[in-house]
XYZ file of C-alpha atoms in Angstrom:
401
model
C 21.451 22.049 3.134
C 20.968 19.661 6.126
C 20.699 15.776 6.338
C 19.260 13.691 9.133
C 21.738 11.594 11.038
C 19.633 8.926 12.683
C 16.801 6.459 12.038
C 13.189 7.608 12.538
C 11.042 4.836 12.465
C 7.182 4.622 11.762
C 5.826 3.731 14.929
C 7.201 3.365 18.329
C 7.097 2.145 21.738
C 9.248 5.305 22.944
C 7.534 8.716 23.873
C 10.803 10.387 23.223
C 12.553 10.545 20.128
C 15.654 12.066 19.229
C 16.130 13.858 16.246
C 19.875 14.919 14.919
C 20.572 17.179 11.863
C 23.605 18.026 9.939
C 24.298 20.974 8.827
C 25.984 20.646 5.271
C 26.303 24.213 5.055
C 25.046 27.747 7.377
C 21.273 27.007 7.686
C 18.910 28.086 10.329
C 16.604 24.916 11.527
C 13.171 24.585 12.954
C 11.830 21.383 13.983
C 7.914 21.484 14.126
C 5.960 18.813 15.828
C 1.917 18.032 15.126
C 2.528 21.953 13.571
C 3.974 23.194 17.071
C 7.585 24.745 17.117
C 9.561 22.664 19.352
C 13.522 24.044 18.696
C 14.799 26.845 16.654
C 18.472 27.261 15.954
C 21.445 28.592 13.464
C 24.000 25.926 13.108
C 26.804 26.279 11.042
C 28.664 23.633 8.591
C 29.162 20.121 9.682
C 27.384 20.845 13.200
C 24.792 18.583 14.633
C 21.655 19.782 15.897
C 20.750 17.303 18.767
C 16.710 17.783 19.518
C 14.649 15.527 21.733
C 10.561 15.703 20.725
C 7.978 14.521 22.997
C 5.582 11.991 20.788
C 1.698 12.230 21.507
C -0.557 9.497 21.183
C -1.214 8.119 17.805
C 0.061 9.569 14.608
C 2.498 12.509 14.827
C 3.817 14.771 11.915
C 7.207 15.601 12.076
C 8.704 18.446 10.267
C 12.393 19.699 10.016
C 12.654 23.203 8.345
C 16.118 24.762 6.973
C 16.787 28.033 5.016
C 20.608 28.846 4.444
C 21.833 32.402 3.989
C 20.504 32.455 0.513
C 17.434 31.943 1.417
C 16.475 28.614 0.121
C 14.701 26.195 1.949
C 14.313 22.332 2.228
C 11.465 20.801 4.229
C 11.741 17.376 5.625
C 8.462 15.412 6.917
C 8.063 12.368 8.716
C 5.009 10.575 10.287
C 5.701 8.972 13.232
C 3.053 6.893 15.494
C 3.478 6.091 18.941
C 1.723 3.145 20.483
C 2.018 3.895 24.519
C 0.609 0.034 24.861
C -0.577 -2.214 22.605
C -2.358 -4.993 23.052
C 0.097 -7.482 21.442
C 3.847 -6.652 20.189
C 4.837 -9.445 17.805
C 9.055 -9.538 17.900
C 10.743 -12.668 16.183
C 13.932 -11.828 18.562
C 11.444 -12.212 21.625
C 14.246 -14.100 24.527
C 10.931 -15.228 26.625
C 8.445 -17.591 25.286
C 5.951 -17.562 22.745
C 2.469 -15.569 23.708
C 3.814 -14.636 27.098
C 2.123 -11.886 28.958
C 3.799 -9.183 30.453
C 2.511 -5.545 31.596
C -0.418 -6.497 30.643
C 0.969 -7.065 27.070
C 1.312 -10.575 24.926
C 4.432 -11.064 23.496
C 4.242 -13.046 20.343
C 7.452 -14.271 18.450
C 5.250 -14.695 15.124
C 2.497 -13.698 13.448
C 0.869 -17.076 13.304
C 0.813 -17.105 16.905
C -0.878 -13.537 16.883
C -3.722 -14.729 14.929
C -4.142 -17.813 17.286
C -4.265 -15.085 20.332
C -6.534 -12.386 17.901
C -8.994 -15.066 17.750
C -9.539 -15.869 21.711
C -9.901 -11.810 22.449
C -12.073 -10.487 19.279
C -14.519 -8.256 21.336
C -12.658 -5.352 21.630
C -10.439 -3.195 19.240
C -6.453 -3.896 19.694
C -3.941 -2.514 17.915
C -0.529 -4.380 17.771
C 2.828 -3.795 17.368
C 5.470 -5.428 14.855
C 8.680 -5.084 15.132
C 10.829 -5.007 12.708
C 11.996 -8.251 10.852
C 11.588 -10.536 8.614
C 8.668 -13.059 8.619
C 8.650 -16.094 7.317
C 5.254 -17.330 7.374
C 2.060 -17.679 5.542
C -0.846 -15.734 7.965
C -4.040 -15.664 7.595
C -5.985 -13.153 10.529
C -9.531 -13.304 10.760
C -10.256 -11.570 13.196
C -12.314 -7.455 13.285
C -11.442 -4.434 14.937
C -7.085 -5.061 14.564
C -4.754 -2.181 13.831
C -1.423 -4.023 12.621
C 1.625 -1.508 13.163
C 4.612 -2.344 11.777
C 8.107 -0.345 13.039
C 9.326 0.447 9.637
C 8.036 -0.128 6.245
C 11.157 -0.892 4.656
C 12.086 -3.545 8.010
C 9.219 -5.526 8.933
C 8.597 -7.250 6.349
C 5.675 -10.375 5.751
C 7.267 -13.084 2.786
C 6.380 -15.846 2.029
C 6.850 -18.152 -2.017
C 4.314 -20.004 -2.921
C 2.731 -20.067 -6.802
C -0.492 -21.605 -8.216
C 1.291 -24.233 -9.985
C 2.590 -25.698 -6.871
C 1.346 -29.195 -5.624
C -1.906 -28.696 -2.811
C -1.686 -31.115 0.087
C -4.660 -32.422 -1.124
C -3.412 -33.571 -4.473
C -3.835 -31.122 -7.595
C -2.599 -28.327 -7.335
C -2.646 -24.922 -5.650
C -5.389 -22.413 -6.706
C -4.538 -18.360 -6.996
C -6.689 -18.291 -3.921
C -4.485 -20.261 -2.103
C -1.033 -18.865 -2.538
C -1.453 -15.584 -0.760
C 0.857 -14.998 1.520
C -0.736 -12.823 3.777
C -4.901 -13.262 4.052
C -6.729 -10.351 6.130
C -10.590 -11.171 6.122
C -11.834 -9.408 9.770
C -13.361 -6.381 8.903
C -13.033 -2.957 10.254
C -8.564 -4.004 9.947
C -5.909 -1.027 9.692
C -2.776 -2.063 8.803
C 0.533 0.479 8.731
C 4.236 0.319 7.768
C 4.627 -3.483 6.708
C 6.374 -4.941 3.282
C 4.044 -7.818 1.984
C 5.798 -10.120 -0.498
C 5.095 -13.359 -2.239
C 9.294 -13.733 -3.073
C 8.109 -16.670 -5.533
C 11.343 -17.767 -8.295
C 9.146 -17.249 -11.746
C 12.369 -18.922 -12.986
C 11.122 -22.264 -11.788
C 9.743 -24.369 -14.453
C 5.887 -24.387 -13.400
C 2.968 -23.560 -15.577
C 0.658 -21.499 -13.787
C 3.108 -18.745 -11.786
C 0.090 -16.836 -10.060
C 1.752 -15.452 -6.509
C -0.221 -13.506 -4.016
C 1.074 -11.020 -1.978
C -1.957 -10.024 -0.298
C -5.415 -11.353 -0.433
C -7.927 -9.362 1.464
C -11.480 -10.218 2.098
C -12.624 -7.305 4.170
C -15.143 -4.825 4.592
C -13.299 -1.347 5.832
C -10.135 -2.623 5.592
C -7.032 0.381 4.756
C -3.953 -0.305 4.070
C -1.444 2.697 5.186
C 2.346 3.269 3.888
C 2.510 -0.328 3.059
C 4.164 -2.249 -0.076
C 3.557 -5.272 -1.990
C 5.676 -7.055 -3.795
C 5.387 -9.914 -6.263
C 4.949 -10.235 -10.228
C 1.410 -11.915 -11.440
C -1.459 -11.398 -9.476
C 0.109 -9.231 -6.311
C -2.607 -7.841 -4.825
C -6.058 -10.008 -4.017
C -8.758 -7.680 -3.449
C -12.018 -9.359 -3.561
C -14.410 -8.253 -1.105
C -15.269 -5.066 0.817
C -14.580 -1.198 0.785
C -10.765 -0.875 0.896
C -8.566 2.157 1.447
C -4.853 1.944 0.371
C -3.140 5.500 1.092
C 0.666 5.953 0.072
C 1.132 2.551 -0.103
C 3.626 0.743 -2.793
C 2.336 -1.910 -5.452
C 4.501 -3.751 -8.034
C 4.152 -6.570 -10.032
C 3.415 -7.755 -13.909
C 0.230 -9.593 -14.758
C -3.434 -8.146 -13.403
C -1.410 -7.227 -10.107
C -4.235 -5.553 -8.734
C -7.317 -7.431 -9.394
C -10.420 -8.602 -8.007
C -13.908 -7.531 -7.158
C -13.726 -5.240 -4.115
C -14.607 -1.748 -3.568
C -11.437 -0.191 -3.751
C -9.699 3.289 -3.473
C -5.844 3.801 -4.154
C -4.978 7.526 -3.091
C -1.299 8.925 -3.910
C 0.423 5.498 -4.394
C 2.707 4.213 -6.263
C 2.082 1.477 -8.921
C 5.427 -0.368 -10.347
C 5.504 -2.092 -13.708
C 7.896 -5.010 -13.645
C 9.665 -6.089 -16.852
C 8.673 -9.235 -18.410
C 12.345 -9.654 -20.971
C 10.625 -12.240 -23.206
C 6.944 -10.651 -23.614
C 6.349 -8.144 -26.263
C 3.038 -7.127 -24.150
C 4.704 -6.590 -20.450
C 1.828 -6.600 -18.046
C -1.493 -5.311 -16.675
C -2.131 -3.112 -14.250
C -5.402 -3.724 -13.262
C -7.660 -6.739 -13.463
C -11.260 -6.109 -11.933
C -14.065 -8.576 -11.203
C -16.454 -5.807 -10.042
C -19.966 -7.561 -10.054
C -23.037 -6.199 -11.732
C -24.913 -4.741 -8.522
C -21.638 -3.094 -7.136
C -21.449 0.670 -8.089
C -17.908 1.419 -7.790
C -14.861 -1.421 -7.975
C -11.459 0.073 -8.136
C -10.665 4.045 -8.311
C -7.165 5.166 -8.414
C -6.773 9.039 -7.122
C -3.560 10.744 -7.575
C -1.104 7.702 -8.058
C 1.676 7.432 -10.036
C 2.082 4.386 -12.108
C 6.074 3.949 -13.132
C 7.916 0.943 -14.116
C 11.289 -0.739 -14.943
C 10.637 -0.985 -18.465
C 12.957 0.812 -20.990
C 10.046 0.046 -24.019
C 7.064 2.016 -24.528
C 3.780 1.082 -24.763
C 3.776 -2.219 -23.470
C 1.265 -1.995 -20.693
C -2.239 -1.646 -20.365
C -4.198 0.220 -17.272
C -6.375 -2.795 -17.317
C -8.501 -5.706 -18.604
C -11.841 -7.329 -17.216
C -11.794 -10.544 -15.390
C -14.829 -12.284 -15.822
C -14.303 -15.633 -13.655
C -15.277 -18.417 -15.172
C -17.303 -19.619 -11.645
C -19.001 -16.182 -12.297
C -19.212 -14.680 -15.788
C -21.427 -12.187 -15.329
C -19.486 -9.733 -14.194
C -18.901 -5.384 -15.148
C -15.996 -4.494 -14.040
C -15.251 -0.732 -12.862
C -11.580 0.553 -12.618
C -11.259 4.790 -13.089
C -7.750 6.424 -12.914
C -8.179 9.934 -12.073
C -5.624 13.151 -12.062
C -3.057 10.018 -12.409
C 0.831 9.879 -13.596
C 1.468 7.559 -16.285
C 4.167 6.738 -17.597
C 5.385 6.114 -20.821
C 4.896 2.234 -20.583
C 1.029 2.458 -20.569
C -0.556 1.496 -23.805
C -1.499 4.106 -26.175
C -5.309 1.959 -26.241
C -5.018 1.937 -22.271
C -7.058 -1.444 -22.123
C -7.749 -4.293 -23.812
C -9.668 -7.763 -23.658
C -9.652 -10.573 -20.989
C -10.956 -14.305 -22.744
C -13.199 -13.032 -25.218
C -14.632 -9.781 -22.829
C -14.002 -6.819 -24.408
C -13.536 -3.460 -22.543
C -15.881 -1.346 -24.388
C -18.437 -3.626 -22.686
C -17.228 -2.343 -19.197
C -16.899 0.520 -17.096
C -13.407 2.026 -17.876
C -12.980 5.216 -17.114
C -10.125 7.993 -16.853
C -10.611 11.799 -15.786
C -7.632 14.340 -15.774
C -4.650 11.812 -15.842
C -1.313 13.455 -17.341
C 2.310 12.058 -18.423
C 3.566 10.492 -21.470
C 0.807 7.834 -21.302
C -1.995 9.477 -21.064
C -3.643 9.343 -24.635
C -6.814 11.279 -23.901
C -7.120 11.956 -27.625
C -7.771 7.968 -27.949
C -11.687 7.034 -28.560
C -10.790 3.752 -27.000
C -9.962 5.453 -23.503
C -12.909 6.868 -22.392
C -12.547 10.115 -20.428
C -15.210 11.188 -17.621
C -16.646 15.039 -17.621
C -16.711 17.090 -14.734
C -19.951 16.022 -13.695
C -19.337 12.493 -14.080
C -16.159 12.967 -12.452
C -17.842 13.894 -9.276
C -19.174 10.209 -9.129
C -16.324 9.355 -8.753
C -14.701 10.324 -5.093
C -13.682 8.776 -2.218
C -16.549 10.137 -0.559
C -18.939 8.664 -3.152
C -17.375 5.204 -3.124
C -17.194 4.067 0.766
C -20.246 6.152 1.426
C -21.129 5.746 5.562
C -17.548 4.998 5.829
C -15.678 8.195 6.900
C -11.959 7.165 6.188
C -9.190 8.919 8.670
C -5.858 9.088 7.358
């Protein structure tokens, strides 16, 4: 019906953006913006609608309408945030120097040398701008009250390989802990449009191949239209209320694991292949300690893979560390997608801790692998269900999206 002829990024630095449509056949266009009509026009086949939208501060919603002669319609949505200044912009392709201050703005060529400047000017909120690129570079921020921006989700992109079986500069070796290539542990953090990836070879002949993506150690900490990428032990989440909305998570073994507070609304969770395993992977690996209510509750996700066999991966199994035994770990998939890869039994056991013994829950999940028949998956009533919100979970914490 119509296509989009140029990039829209996440976030920008620019007020105006441009918007051009192609017609691919007689369609009549309207191009909303934050739910205001902004142009209206008939354009025929192979015409270009060229439209210029004036951005507001913050988010913006984006939406491109077309209905050809038919009647059929195709909607096209796009968030777009515009940062009219920052406090920091963080560009690799910078041509002055390094933390330079311009406009009243610091100018940071990498991310390492944001968190040195974060950590002088902590007293205020600042929100930050990343452009697009690739970073090569293990960060750890510690600082409260950031909002990371990246330019595009699929462009600015945080890597980094490192795996526990590595040698420490210490002697030993590295712990899972330590392999994370990106650490967040400042609290009250909002993070948007970045790629997070620990690009670790599991091809190299190591023993332990634990490679964090992410490890984050904050309270009120959300995590917007962002991905992470790796294969064992992806995503660190250990401490804190955490909000991931829309956001992309793949890996193999217990690739979302730790003892956090937790809520995963409408994302996607990938199942990489493992060619050699009969058992692919684990979703989920919780820590959730005794006095915490809630650990991790996934709303509205989809969980796919790259599998071709069935039944070869299971929502979830408990960690109990062995620093920390006493653990009861919480996970609940609710009104969820599963695939076909998910286990028929949905969990299983962790070193001798069963999952009987814990709180595993699922309400209202559909697809081919959801077994709600199965005794071993337990399923939560309506009233028990309610328990189980984002409201209930971060409780003072009023999320914004």
């Amino acid at each position: 019906m119509f296509s989009l002829k140029n990039y829209l990024p996440d976030a920008t630095l620019s007020k105006y953006m441009k918007v051009l449509v192609k017609a691919d056949e007689s369609v009549f266009v309207k191009i909303f913006l934050n739910k205001q009509l902004k142009t209206e026009r008939f354009i025929r086949e192979d015409e270009i609608l060229d439209a210029v939208v004036e951005l507001n501060e913050g988010k913006n919603h984006l939406q491109i309408e077309g209905e050809n002669l038919e009647g059929n319609k195709y909607v096209l949505n796009k968030s777009i945030r515009y940062l009219e200044k920052p406090f920091a912009i963080v560009d690799q392709n910078y041509a002055g120097c390094d933390k330079d201050v311009a406009g009243g703005i610091v100018f940071c060529k990498s991310l390492k040398s944001l968190a040195e400047i974060l950590k002088k000017e902590n007293s205020s909120y600042k929100t930050v701008f990343i452009r697009n690129g690739i970073y090569r570079e293990k960060v750890n921020i510690d600082s409260s009250r950031v909002m990371l921006i990246g330019e595009d989700r699929n462009n600015t992109i945080v890597i980094y390989s490192l795996a526990a079986g590595f040698p420490a500069e210490n002697g030993g070796i590295l712990s899972t802990s330590n392999t994370a290539a990106f650490t967040i542990s400042g609290e009250d953090f909002v993070v948007e449009n970045i790629t997070f990836e620990n690009c670790f070879d599991k091809n190299v002949p190591i023993e332990h191949r634990q490679a964090v993506a992410v490890k984050a150690l904050a309270d009120r900490l959300m995590f917007f239209n962002c991905a992470f990428k790796s294969t064992q032990d992806t995503l660190y989440a250990d401490f804190g209320r955490q909000y991931y909305y829309r956001c992309y998570i793949e890996g193999d073994v217990d690739f979302i694991f730790g003892a956090a507070t937790a809520v995963f609304e409408e994302c996607v969770i990938c199942s990489l292949d493992r060619e050699d395993r009969k058992i692919k992977g684990y979703v989920t690996a919780a820590s959730t300690k005794p006095d915490s209510q809630y650990g991790f509750l996934f709303i509205r996700c989809k969980l796919i893979s790259n599998i071709r066999e069935k039944e070869c991966v299971y929502l979830g199994r408990p960690w109990h560390p062995s620093s920390d035994p006493n653990r009861w770990v919480n996970v609940v998939f609710r009104e969820c997608y599963l695939d076909e890869h998910i286990h028929t039994d949905g969990w299983c056991e962790m070193h001798g801790f069963c999952p009987e013994n814990e709180r595993f829950f699922e309400y209202k999940n559909f697809g081919p692998g959801s077994s709600i028949q199965n005794p071993k998956r337990p399923q939560l009533n309506e009233n028990e269900a309610q328990m189980y919100t984002k409201e209930k979970v971060f409780g003072d914490w009023k999320v914004e999206i």
